[in-house]
């Protein structure tokens, strides 16, 4: 019997040696620099990533493709350009939203944690693992990329304008409103452009905001404060407008038969487009944007006169 050999780096090695080496390589940690940055959390506790799941009915064993997801995370961090600024990435089983970007500002520095719902990584409750699928991995990448855009927004403002300016933007209600809404428009627009996807569950409910804000302004009743009501409304418009600005076919999501509502949505879309191209903004610019959002709602939806406008603005502080 012949013993076949192969050459590797000009050294003759046997098939048996190659098989053993390949098995060793498979056990190596492919992304050691991510091991101390990425955590799996279940019920608010850090746990090891599940390795496999056996289906009770079929007996089929599904293996968690950790390296494939870590490869995607590695690539997204590189694309973002701020991988070194991300302190932690948490894969969370009980996260309410698909993703979350949490920024902590301490000692004149920002620390960023990105959270993604574990279902997007194929991990469900009770240790259940979904079979790896490229399309599902793509969905995971979309969520991660979206949150990294939010993270970069904070990094850019903090780097350009300094810690005190960044803090003042976040602490003031009107500038914080503008920062969040424009940030959502920007993230949705960039993700739509890159991934060519336009899915959203956000619904534009102008009549609901009108009722809540009117009640608050007139008699103090209402579940939400005026600024919170406006936030929910403009968050939905920002998401829809971002999709429409990437694909005109998506403009149907902004359509309404009410002329006042149409005028308001159009004004928001123009504001988003204008300030999108000026980023990163400073506090003065965010104050301009936030105040403009309030004024457009007061004039176009509530029909407040210009003469009375100044007396209503403090209600949104």
PDB file of C-alpha atoms in Angstrom:
ATOM      1  CA  UNK A   1       0.000   0.000   0.000  1.00  0.00           C
ATOM      2  CA  UNK A   2       1.289   3.379  -0.933  1.00  0.00           C
ATOM      3  CA  UNK A   3       1.496   6.104   1.735  1.00  0.00           C
ATOM      4  CA  UNK A   4       0.493   9.348   0.017  1.00  0.00           C
ATOM      5  CA  UNK A   5       2.204  12.584   1.081  1.00  0.00           C
ATOM      6  CA  UNK A   6       1.529  16.257   0.399  1.00  0.00           C
ATOM      7  CA  UNK A   7       3.823  19.243   0.511  1.00  0.00           C
ATOM      8  CA  UNK A   8       3.149  22.155   2.846  1.00  0.00           C
ATOM      9  CA  UNK A   9       5.603  25.061   2.964  1.00  0.00           C
ATOM     10  CA  UNK A  10       8.162  22.807   1.252  1.00  0.00           C
ATOM     11  CA  UNK A  11       7.920  20.270   4.103  1.00  0.00           C
ATOM     12  CA  UNK A  12       6.667  16.766   3.363  1.00  0.00           C
ATOM     13  CA  UNK A  13       3.838  15.793   5.690  1.00  0.00           C
ATOM     14  CA  UNK A  14       1.451  12.845   5.806  1.00  0.00           C
ATOM     15  CA  UNK A  15      -2.327  12.879   5.385  1.00  0.00           C
ATOM     16  CA  UNK A  16      -2.726  11.829   9.008  1.00  0.00           C
ATOM     17  CA  UNK A  17      -0.740  14.829  10.171  1.00  0.00           C
ATOM     18  CA  UNK A  18      -2.826  17.182   8.015  1.00  0.00           C
ATOM     19  CA  UNK A  19      -6.079  15.813   9.442  1.00  0.00           C
ATOM     20  CA  UNK A  20      -4.819  16.262  12.998  1.00  0.00           C
ATOM     21  CA  UNK A  21      -3.667  19.808  12.233  1.00  0.00           C
ATOM     22  CA  UNK A  22      -7.033  20.718  10.683  1.00  0.00           C
ATOM     23  CA  UNK A  23      -8.833  19.476  13.799  1.00  0.00           C
ATOM     24  CA  UNK A  24      -6.558  21.621  15.975  1.00  0.00           C
ATOM     25  CA  UNK A  25      -7.240  24.656  13.797  1.00  0.00           C
ATOM     26  CA  UNK A  26     -10.986  24.136  14.164  1.00  0.00           C
ATOM     27  CA  UNK A  27     -10.648  24.315  17.940  1.00  0.00           C
ATOM     28  CA  UNK A  28      -8.691  27.558  17.826  1.00  0.00           C
ATOM     29  CA  UNK A  29     -10.496  30.776  18.721  1.00  0.00           C
ATOM     30  CA  UNK A  30     -10.792  32.625  15.435  1.00  0.00           C
ATOM     31  CA  UNK A  31     -11.508  36.058  16.902  1.00  0.00           C
ATOM     32  CA  UNK A  32      -9.710  36.252  20.273  1.00  0.00           C
ATOM     33  CA  UNK A  33      -9.959  40.058  20.298  1.00  0.00           C
ATOM     34  CA  UNK A  34     -13.767  39.749  20.376  1.00  0.00           C
ATOM     35  CA  UNK A  35     -13.984  37.176  23.162  1.00  0.00           C
ATOM     36  CA  UNK A  36     -13.666  39.848  25.870  1.00  0.00           C
ATOM     37  CA  UNK A  37     -16.005  42.254  24.081  1.00  0.00           C
ATOM     38  CA  UNK A  38     -19.024  40.101  23.192  1.00  0.00           C
ATOM     39  CA  UNK A  39     -21.300  38.657  25.879  1.00  0.00           C
ATOM     40  CA  UNK A  40     -24.434  36.546  25.885  1.00  0.00           C
ATOM     41  CA  UNK A  41     -26.972  37.622  28.527  1.00  0.00           C
ATOM     42  CA  UNK A  42     -30.042  35.708  29.638  1.00  0.00           C
ATOM     43  CA  UNK A  43     -32.341  37.079  32.363  1.00  0.00           C
ATOM     44  CA  UNK A  44     -29.821  39.858  32.992  1.00  0.00           C
ATOM     45  CA  UNK A  45     -27.002  37.404  33.687  1.00  0.00           C
ATOM     46  CA  UNK A  46     -23.914  36.785  31.555  1.00  0.00           C
ATOM     47  CA  UNK A  47     -23.823  33.159  30.434  1.00  0.00           C
ATOM     48  CA  UNK A  48     -21.704  31.110  28.011  1.00  0.00           C
ATOM     49  CA  UNK A  49     -22.986  31.027  24.447  1.00  0.00           C
ATOM     50  CA  UNK A  50     -24.952  27.815  23.858  1.00  0.00           C
ATOM     51  CA  UNK A  51     -23.067  25.302  21.738  1.00  0.00           C
ATOM     52  CA  UNK A  52     -25.835  23.018  20.509  1.00  0.00           C
ATOM     53  CA  UNK A  53     -29.509  22.171  20.828  1.00  0.00           C
ATOM     54  CA  UNK A  54     -31.171  18.792  20.405  1.00  0.00           C
ATOM     55  CA  UNK A  55     -34.698  18.820  19.029  1.00  0.00           C
ATOM     56  CA  UNK A  56     -36.827  16.658  21.346  1.00  0.00           C
ATOM     57  CA  UNK A  57     -39.165  15.533  18.577  1.00  0.00           C
ATOM     58  CA  UNK A  58     -36.684  14.703  15.817  1.00  0.00           C
ATOM     59  CA  UNK A  59     -33.498  14.171  17.795  1.00  0.00           C
ATOM     60  CA  UNK A  60     -31.706  16.469  15.361  1.00  0.00           C
ATOM     61  CA  UNK A  61     -28.783  18.372  16.835  1.00  0.00           C
ATOM     62  CA  UNK A  62     -28.403  22.005  15.794  1.00  0.00           C
ATOM     63  CA  UNK A  63     -25.012  23.588  16.389  1.00  0.00           C
ATOM     64  CA  UNK A  64     -24.586  27.280  17.141  1.00  0.00           C
ATOM     65  CA  UNK A  65     -22.422  28.809  14.410  1.00  0.00           C
ATOM     66  CA  UNK A  66     -20.615  31.235  16.691  1.00  0.00           C
ATOM     67  CA  UNK A  67     -17.650  31.827  14.392  1.00  0.00           C
ATOM     68  CA  UNK A  68     -19.899  32.851  11.513  1.00  0.00           C
ATOM     69  CA  UNK A  69     -21.654  35.457  13.658  1.00  0.00           C
ATOM     70  CA  UNK A  70     -18.356  36.653  15.123  1.00  0.00           C
ATOM     71  CA  UNK A  71     -17.059  37.020  11.571  1.00  0.00           C
ATOM     72  CA  UNK A  72     -20.047  39.259  10.819  1.00  0.00           C
ATOM     73  CA  UNK A  73     -19.455  41.308  13.967  1.00  0.00           C
ATOM     74  CA  UNK A  74     -15.790  41.704  13.070  1.00  0.00           C
ATOM     75  CA  UNK A  75     -16.708  42.948   9.594  1.00  0.00           C
ATOM     76  CA  UNK A  76     -19.368  45.368  10.865  1.00  0.00           C
ATOM     77  CA  UNK A  77     -16.980  46.846  13.419  1.00  0.00           C
ATOM     78  CA  UNK A  78     -14.446  47.433  10.658  1.00  0.00           C
ATOM     79  CA  UNK A  79     -17.048  49.021   8.388  1.00  0.00           C
ATOM     80  CA  UNK A  80     -18.208  51.340  11.175  1.00  0.00           C
ATOM     81  CA  UNK A  81     -14.721  52.718  11.720  1.00  0.00           C
ATOM     82  CA  UNK A  82     -15.304  52.940  15.472  1.00  0.00           C
ATOM     83  CA  UNK A  83     -14.692  49.359  16.549  1.00  0.00           C
ATOM     84  CA  UNK A  84     -12.135  50.530  19.092  1.00  0.00           C
ATOM     85  CA  UNK A  85     -14.754  52.824  20.652  1.00  0.00           C
ATOM     86  CA  UNK A  86     -17.208  50.004  21.399  1.00  0.00           C
ATOM     87  CA  UNK A  87     -16.755  48.776  24.958  1.00  0.00           C
ATOM     88  CA  UNK A  88     -19.185  45.845  24.880  1.00  0.00           C
ATOM     89  CA  UNK A  89     -21.525  44.018  22.544  1.00  0.00           C
ATOM     90  CA  UNK A  90     -24.274  42.194  24.405  1.00  0.00           C
ATOM     91  CA  UNK A  91     -26.459  39.523  22.838  1.00  0.00           C
ATOM     92  CA  UNK A  92     -29.534  39.681  25.073  1.00  0.00           C
ATOM     93  CA  UNK A  93     -32.348  37.132  25.223  1.00  0.00           C
ATOM     94  CA  UNK A  94     -34.975  39.430  26.743  1.00  0.00           C
ATOM     95  CA  UNK A  95     -34.252  42.713  24.955  1.00  0.00           C
ATOM     96  CA  UNK A  96     -37.497  44.505  24.061  1.00  0.00           C
ATOM     97  CA  UNK A  97     -36.237  46.009  20.802  1.00  0.00           C
ATOM     98  CA  UNK A  98     -34.185  44.391  18.055  1.00  0.00           C
ATOM     99  CA  UNK A  99     -31.199  46.500  19.044  1.00  0.00           C
ATOM    100  CA  UNK A 100     -30.027  49.223  21.398  1.00  0.00           C
ATOM    101  CA  UNK A 101     -27.111  51.618  21.659  1.00  0.00           C
ATOM    102  CA  UNK A 102     -26.307  52.691  25.232  1.00  0.00           C
ATOM    103  CA  UNK A 103     -23.828  55.526  25.745  1.00  0.00           C
ATOM    104  CA  UNK A 104     -22.404  56.218  29.195  1.00  0.00           C
ATOM    105  CA  UNK A 105     -20.692  59.570  29.723  1.00  0.00           C
ATOM    106  CA  UNK A 106     -18.309  59.603  32.688  1.00  0.00           C
ATOM    107  CA  UNK A 107     -15.084  61.470  33.445  1.00  0.00           C
ATOM    108  CA  UNK A 108     -15.280  63.372  30.140  1.00  0.00           C
ATOM    109  CA  UNK A 109     -15.313  60.092  28.198  1.00  0.00           C
ATOM    110  CA  UNK A 110     -18.038  58.100  26.508  1.00  0.00           C
ATOM    111  CA  UNK A 111     -18.389  54.334  26.877  1.00  0.00           C
ATOM    112  CA  UNK A 112     -20.592  52.543  24.358  1.00  0.00           C
ATOM    113  CA  UNK A 113     -22.463  49.260  24.706  1.00  0.00           C
ATOM    114  CA  UNK A 114     -24.318  47.775  21.743  1.00  0.00           C
ATOM    115  CA  UNK A 115     -27.121  45.316  22.499  1.00  0.00           C
ATOM    116  CA  UNK A 116     -28.818  42.989  20.001  1.00  0.00           C
ATOM    117  CA  UNK A 117     -31.714  40.679  20.749  1.00  0.00           C
ATOM    118  CA  UNK A 118     -30.382  37.109  20.785  1.00  0.00           C
ATOM    119  CA  UNK A 119     -33.144  35.911  18.462  1.00  0.00           C
ATOM    120  CA  UNK A 120     -31.372  37.878  15.708  1.00  0.00           C
ATOM    121  CA  UNK A 121     -28.362  35.651  16.335  1.00  0.00           C
ATOM    122  CA  UNK A 122     -30.398  32.469  16.199  1.00  0.00           C
ATOM    123  CA  UNK A 123     -30.702  31.972  19.972  1.00  0.00           C
ATOM    124  CA  UNK A 124     -34.149  31.740  21.527  1.00  0.00           C
ATOM    125  CA  UNK A 125     -35.353  31.172  25.085  1.00  0.00           C
ATOM    126  CA  UNK A 126     -34.653  27.863  26.773  1.00  0.00           C
ATOM    127  CA  UNK A 127     -31.427  27.279  24.881  1.00  0.00           C
ATOM    128  CA  UNK A 128     -33.208  26.766  21.561  1.00  0.00           C
ATOM    129  CA  UNK A 129     -30.923  27.417  18.590  1.00  0.00           C
ATOM    130  CA  UNK A 130     -32.168  28.138  15.085  1.00  0.00           C
ATOM    131  CA  UNK A 131     -30.352  26.532  12.191  1.00  0.00           C
ATOM    132  CA  UNK A 132     -27.837  28.968  10.713  1.00  0.00           C
ATOM    133  CA  UNK A 133     -29.103  30.785   7.657  1.00  0.00           C
ATOM    134  CA  UNK A 134     -27.348  33.464   5.590  1.00  0.00           C
ATOM    135  CA  UNK A 135     -30.517  35.522   5.327  1.00  0.00           C
ATOM    136  CA  UNK A 136     -30.948  35.493   9.112  1.00  0.00           C
ATOM    137  CA  UNK A 137     -27.312  36.486   9.516  1.00  0.00           C
ATOM    138  CA  UNK A 138     -27.984  39.375   7.170  1.00  0.00           C
ATOM    139  CA  UNK A 139     -30.839  40.503   9.431  1.00  0.00           C
ATOM    140  CA  UNK A 140     -28.470  40.319  12.393  1.00  0.00           C
ATOM    141  CA  UNK A 141     -25.948  42.470  10.491  1.00  0.00           C
ATOM    142  CA  UNK A 142     -28.636  45.058   9.725  1.00  0.00           C
ATOM    143  CA  UNK A 143     -29.511  45.443  13.398  1.00  0.00           C
ATOM    144  CA  UNK A 144     -25.866  45.626  14.466  1.00  0.00           C
ATOM    145  CA  UNK A 145     -24.993  48.096  11.698  1.00  0.00           C
ATOM    146  CA  UNK A 146     -27.974  50.274  12.647  1.00  0.00           C
ATOM    147  CA  UNK A 147     -26.832  50.503  16.261  1.00  0.00           C
ATOM    148  CA  UNK A 148     -23.235  51.177  15.214  1.00  0.00           C
ATOM    149  CA  UNK A 149     -24.458  54.174  13.196  1.00  0.00           C
ATOM    150  CA  UNK A 150     -26.043  55.532  16.386  1.00  0.00           C
ATOM    151  CA  UNK A 151     -22.770  54.886  18.199  1.00  0.00           C
ATOM    152  CA  UNK A 152     -20.768  56.718  15.546  1.00  0.00           C
ATOM    153  CA  UNK A 153     -23.128  59.672  15.875  1.00  0.00           C
ATOM    154  CA  UNK A 154     -22.139  60.024  19.551  1.00  0.00           C
ATOM    155  CA  UNK A 155     -18.450  59.489  18.793  1.00  0.00           C
ATOM    156  CA  UNK A 156     -18.458  62.152  16.062  1.00  0.00           C
ATOM    157  CA  UNK A 157     -20.182  64.791  18.198  1.00  0.00           C
ATOM    158  CA  UNK A 158     -18.015  64.070  21.226  1.00  0.00           C
ATOM    159  CA  UNK A 159     -14.817  64.125  19.146  1.00  0.00           C
ATOM    160  CA  UNK A 160     -15.639  67.311  17.238  1.00  0.00           C
ATOM    161  CA  UNK A 161     -17.313  69.472  19.881  1.00  0.00           C
ATOM    162  CA  UNK A 162     -16.027  68.076  23.163  1.00  0.00           C
ATOM    163  CA  UNK A 163     -17.542  66.550  26.256  1.00  0.00           C
ATOM    164  CA  UNK A 164     -19.374  69.602  27.617  1.00  0.00           C
ATOM    165  CA  UNK A 165     -21.126  70.256  24.308  1.00  0.00           C
ATOM    166  CA  UNK A 166     -22.090  66.595  24.033  1.00  0.00           C
ATOM    167  CA  UNK A 167     -23.479  66.569  27.593  1.00  0.00           C
ATOM    168  CA  UNK A 168     -25.469  69.756  27.045  1.00  0.00           C
ATOM    169  CA  UNK A 169     -27.101  68.310  23.915  1.00  0.00           C
ATOM    170  CA  UNK A 170     -28.193  65.191  25.786  1.00  0.00           C
ATOM    171  CA  UNK A 171     -29.398  67.029  28.905  1.00  0.00           C
ATOM    172  CA  UNK A 172     -31.655  69.588  27.201  1.00  0.00           C
ATOM    173  CA  UNK A 173     -35.059  68.158  26.218  1.00  0.00           C
ATOM    174  CA  UNK A 174     -35.426  69.993  22.907  1.00  0.00           C
ATOM    175  CA  UNK A 175     -31.882  69.350  21.659  1.00  0.00           C
ATOM    176  CA  UNK A 176     -32.071  65.742  22.864  1.00  0.00           C
ATOM    177  CA  UNK A 177     -35.334  65.316  20.937  1.00  0.00           C
ATOM    178  CA  UNK A 178     -33.671  66.611  17.775  1.00  0.00           C
ATOM    179  CA  UNK A 179     -30.597  64.435  18.355  1.00  0.00           C
ATOM    180  CA  UNK A 180     -32.627  61.225  18.741  1.00  0.00           C
ATOM    181  CA  UNK A 181     -34.969  61.888  15.815  1.00  0.00           C
ATOM    182  CA  UNK A 182     -32.283  62.955  13.355  1.00  0.00           C
ATOM    183  CA  UNK A 183     -30.174  60.015  14.519  1.00  0.00           C
ATOM    184  CA  UNK A 184     -33.003  57.601  13.734  1.00  0.00           C
ATOM    185  CA  UNK A 185     -33.549  59.180  10.327  1.00  0.00           C
ATOM    186  CA  UNK A 186     -29.820  58.880   9.579  1.00  0.00           C
ATOM    187  CA  UNK A 187     -29.539  55.253  10.724  1.00  0.00           C
ATOM    188  CA  UNK A 188     -32.657  54.138   8.826  1.00  0.00           C
ATOM    189  CA  UNK A 189     -31.543  55.961   5.683  1.00  0.00           C
ATOM    190  CA  UNK A 190     -28.019  54.509   5.698  1.00  0.00           C
ATOM    191  CA  UNK A 191     -29.250  50.993   6.414  1.00  0.00           C
ATOM    192  CA  UNK A 192     -31.875  51.235   3.670  1.00  0.00           C
ATOM    193  CA  UNK A 193     -29.233  52.420   1.211  1.00  0.00           C
ATOM    194  CA  UNK A 194     -26.804  49.652   2.111  1.00  0.00           C
ATOM    195  CA  UNK A 195     -29.107  46.669   2.584  1.00  0.00           C
ATOM    196  CA  UNK A 196     -31.993  47.775   0.341  1.00  0.00           C
ATOM    197  CA  UNK A 197     -34.531  46.928   3.034  1.00  0.00           C
ATOM    198  CA  UNK A 198     -37.458  49.021   4.209  1.00  0.00           C
ATOM    199  CA  UNK A 199     -39.205  47.018   6.927  1.00  0.00           C
ATOM    200  CA  UNK A 200     -40.683  48.941   9.833  1.00  0.00           C
ATOM    201  CA  UNK A 201     -43.556  48.558  12.271  1.00  0.00           C
ATOM    202  CA  UNK A 202     -43.687  52.291  12.978  1.00  0.00           C
ATOM    203  CA  UNK A 203     -47.063  53.904  12.320  1.00  0.00           C
ATOM    204  CA  UNK A 204     -47.565  57.659  11.866  1.00  0.00           C
ATOM    205  CA  UNK A 205     -50.364  58.651  14.252  1.00  0.00           C
ATOM    206  CA  UNK A 206     -50.717  62.418  13.999  1.00  0.00           C
ATOM    207  CA  UNK A 207     -54.261  62.446  15.404  1.00  0.00           C
ATOM    208  CA  UNK A 208     -53.073  60.655  18.549  1.00  0.00           C
ATOM    209  CA  UNK A 209     -50.261  63.153  19.093  1.00  0.00           C
ATOM    210  CA  UNK A 210     -52.651  66.028  18.410  1.00  0.00           C
ATOM    211  CA  UNK A 211     -55.092  64.796  21.039  1.00  0.00           C
ATOM    212  CA  UNK A 212     -52.423  64.158  23.680  1.00  0.00           C
ATOM    213  CA  UNK A 213     -50.635  67.459  23.177  1.00  0.00           C
ATOM    214  CA  UNK A 214     -53.867  69.461  23.032  1.00  0.00           C
ATOM    215  CA  UNK A 215     -55.053  67.934  26.306  1.00  0.00           C
ATOM    216  CA  UNK A 216     -51.737  68.644  27.989  1.00  0.00           C
ATOM    217  CA  UNK A 217     -51.588  72.231  26.781  1.00  0.00           C
ATOM    218  CA  UNK A 218     -55.196  73.077  27.664  1.00  0.00           C
ATOM    219  CA  UNK A 219     -55.955  71.257  30.920  1.00  0.00           C
ATOM    220  CA  UNK A 220     -52.871  69.250  31.858  1.00  0.00           C
ATOM    221  CA  UNK A 221     -54.492  65.904  31.076  1.00  0.00           C
ATOM    222  CA  UNK A 222     -52.905  63.246  28.926  1.00  0.00           C
ATOM    223  CA  UNK A 223     -50.736  60.180  29.283  1.00  0.00           C
ATOM    224  CA  UNK A 224     -47.592  61.682  27.716  1.00  0.00           C
ATOM    225  CA  UNK A 225     -45.933  65.062  28.024  1.00  0.00           C
ATOM    226  CA  UNK A 226     -45.947  67.219  24.839  1.00  0.00           C
ATOM    227  CA  UNK A 227     -42.272  66.475  24.100  1.00  0.00           C
ATOM    228  CA  UNK A 228     -42.776  62.708  24.496  1.00  0.00           C
ATOM    229  CA  UNK A 229     -45.852  62.732  22.239  1.00  0.00           C
ATOM    230  CA  UNK A 230     -43.920  64.664  19.616  1.00  0.00           C
ATOM    231  CA  UNK A 231     -41.022  62.230  19.978  1.00  0.00           C
ATOM    232  CA  UNK A 232     -43.207  59.185  19.232  1.00  0.00           C
ATOM    233  CA  UNK A 233     -44.761  60.923  16.231  1.00  0.00           C
ATOM    234  CA  UNK A 234     -41.548  62.199  14.693  1.00  0.00           C
ATOM    235  CA  UNK A 235     -39.730  58.926  15.335  1.00  0.00           C
ATOM    236  CA  UNK A 236     -42.242  57.207  13.064  1.00  0.00           C
ATOM    237  CA  UNK A 237     -42.061  59.979  10.452  1.00  0.00           C
ATOM    238  CA  UNK A 238     -38.252  59.910  10.502  1.00  0.00           C
ATOM    239  CA  UNK A 239     -38.237  56.149   9.869  1.00  0.00           C
ATOM    240  CA  UNK A 240     -40.751  56.375   7.039  1.00  0.00           C
ATOM    241  CA  UNK A 241     -39.141  59.468   5.517  1.00  0.00           C
ATOM    242  CA  UNK A 242     -35.714  57.802   5.516  1.00  0.00           C
ATOM    243  CA  UNK A 243     -37.094  54.864   3.564  1.00  0.00           C
ATOM    244  CA  UNK A 244     -38.895  57.182   1.147  1.00  0.00           C
ATOM    245  CA  UNK A 245     -35.733  59.189   0.525  1.00  0.00           C
ATOM    246  CA  UNK A 246     -33.905  56.010  -0.505  1.00  0.00           C
ATOM    247  CA  UNK A 247     -36.712  54.531  -2.590  1.00  0.00           C
ATOM    248  CA  UNK A 248     -39.480  56.749  -3.914  1.00  0.00           C
ATOM    249  CA  UNK A 249     -41.741  53.686  -3.932  1.00  0.00           C
ATOM    250  CA  UNK A 250     -41.722  53.925  -0.153  1.00  0.00           C
ATOM    251  CA  UNK A 251     -43.308  57.395  -0.253  1.00  0.00           C
ATOM    252  CA  UNK A 252     -46.673  55.655  -0.061  1.00  0.00           C
ATOM    253  CA  UNK A 253     -46.024  55.193   3.652  1.00  0.00           C
ATOM    254  CA  UNK A 254     -46.125  58.973   4.072  1.00  0.00           C
ATOM    255  CA  UNK A 255     -49.370  59.538   2.210  1.00  0.00           C
ATOM    256  CA  UNK A 256     -52.449  60.986   3.902  1.00  0.00           C
ATOM    257  CA  UNK A 257     -55.727  62.535   2.745  1.00  0.00           C
ATOM    258  CA  UNK A 258     -55.533  65.220   5.414  1.00  0.00           C
ATOM    259  CA  UNK A 259     -53.903  68.361   4.000  1.00  0.00           C
ATOM    260  CA  UNK A 260     -52.662  69.596   7.378  1.00  0.00           C
ATOM    261  CA  UNK A 261     -51.035  66.247   8.088  1.00  0.00           C
ATOM    262  CA  UNK A 262     -49.495  66.176   4.622  1.00  0.00           C
ATOM    263  CA  UNK A 263     -48.024  69.649   5.114  1.00  0.00           C
ATOM    264  CA  UNK A 264     -46.574  68.659   8.480  1.00  0.00           C
ATOM    265  CA  UNK A 265     -45.018  65.416   7.191  1.00  0.00           C
ATOM    266  CA  UNK A 266     -43.527  67.282   4.221  1.00  0.00           C
ATOM    267  CA  UNK A 267     -42.024  69.893   6.540  1.00  0.00           C
ATOM    268  CA  UNK A 268     -40.452  67.196   8.735  1.00  0.00           C
ATOM    269  CA  UNK A 269     -39.008  65.452   5.704  1.00  0.00           C
ATOM    270  CA  UNK A 270     -37.421  68.699   4.500  1.00  0.00           C
ATOM    271  CA  UNK A 271     -35.925  69.336   7.941  1.00  0.00           C
ATOM    272  CA  UNK A 272     -34.447  65.834   8.092  1.00  0.00           C
ATOM    273  CA  UNK A 273     -32.904  66.203   4.639  1.00  0.00           C
ATOM    274  CA  UNK A 274     -31.426  69.604   5.461  1.00  0.00           C
ATOM    275  CA  UNK A 275     -29.819  68.675   8.771  1.00  0.00           C
ATOM    276  CA  UNK A 276     -28.791  65.192   7.622  1.00  0.00           C
ATOM    277  CA  UNK A 277     -26.239  66.795   5.326  1.00  0.00           C
ATOM    278  CA  UNK A 278     -24.868  69.056   8.087  1.00  0.00           C
ATOM    279  CA  UNK A 279     -23.918  66.338  10.576  1.00  0.00           C
ATOM    280  CA  UNK A 280     -22.320  66.197  13.065  1.00  0.00           C
ATOM    281  CA  UNK A 281     -24.375  69.036  14.523  1.00  0.00           C
ATOM    282  CA  UNK A 282     -23.545  71.244  17.483  1.00  0.00           C
ATOM    283  CA  UNK A 283     -25.993  72.263  20.191  1.00  0.00           C
ATOM    284  CA  UNK A 284     -27.145  75.426  18.429  1.00  0.00           C
ATOM    285  CA  UNK A 285     -28.036  73.428  15.315  1.00  0.00           C
ATOM    286  CA  UNK A 286     -29.858  70.768  17.330  1.00  0.00           C
ATOM    287  CA  UNK A 287     -31.779  73.514  19.116  1.00  0.00           C
ATOM    288  CA  UNK A 288     -32.765  74.987  15.757  1.00  0.00           C
ATOM    289  CA  UNK A 289     -33.962  71.597  14.533  1.00  0.00           C
ATOM    290  CA  UNK A 290     -35.838  70.725  17.725  1.00  0.00           C
ATOM    291  CA  UNK A 291     -37.549  74.115  17.899  1.00  0.00           C
ATOM    292  CA  UNK A 292     -38.493  73.877  14.221  1.00  0.00           C
ATOM    293  CA  UNK A 293     -40.132  70.485  14.849  1.00  0.00           C
ATOM    294  CA  UNK A 294     -42.244  71.991  17.619  1.00  0.00           C
ATOM    295  CA  UNK A 295     -43.191  75.112  15.658  1.00  0.00           C
ATOM    296  CA  UNK A 296     -44.221  73.108  12.576  1.00  0.00           C
ATOM    297  CA  UNK A 297     -46.511  70.955  14.713  1.00  0.00           C
ATOM    298  CA  UNK A 298     -48.027  73.932  16.509  1.00  0.00           C
ATOM    299  CA  UNK A 299     -48.692  75.877  13.311  1.00  0.00           C
ATOM    300  CA  UNK A 300     -49.709  73.122  10.897  1.00  0.00           C
ATOM    301  CA  UNK A 301     -51.541  70.731  13.215  1.00  0.00           C
ATOM    302  CA  UNK A 302     -52.726  72.828  16.170  1.00  0.00           C
ATOM    303  CA  UNK A 303     -53.097  76.046  14.136  1.00  0.00           C
ATOM    304  CA  UNK A 304     -51.344  78.195  16.742  1.00  0.00           C
ATOM    305  CA  UNK A 305     -50.691  81.718  15.483  1.00  0.00           C
ATOM    306  CA  UNK A 306     -47.196  83.145  15.162  1.00  0.00           C
ATOM    307  CA  UNK A 307     -48.063  85.787  17.729  1.00  0.00           C
ATOM    308  CA  UNK A 308     -48.842  83.136  20.369  1.00  0.00           C
ATOM    309  CA  UNK A 309     -46.022  80.751  19.457  1.00  0.00           C
ATOM    310  CA  UNK A 310     -43.464  81.865  22.050  1.00  0.00           C
ATOM    311  CA  UNK A 311     -45.819  81.137  24.943  1.00  0.00           C
ATOM    312  CA  UNK A 312     -46.235  77.468  23.893  1.00  0.00           C
ATOM    313  CA  UNK A 313     -42.559  76.509  23.418  1.00  0.00           C
ATOM    314  CA  UNK A 314     -41.803  76.248  27.197  1.00  0.00           C
ATOM    315  CA  UNK A 315     -44.436  73.488  27.500  1.00  0.00           C
ATOM    316  CA  UNK A 316     -42.062  71.233  25.541  1.00  0.00           C
ATOM    317  CA  UNK A 317     -39.140  71.790  27.894  1.00  0.00           C
TER     318      UNK A 317
END
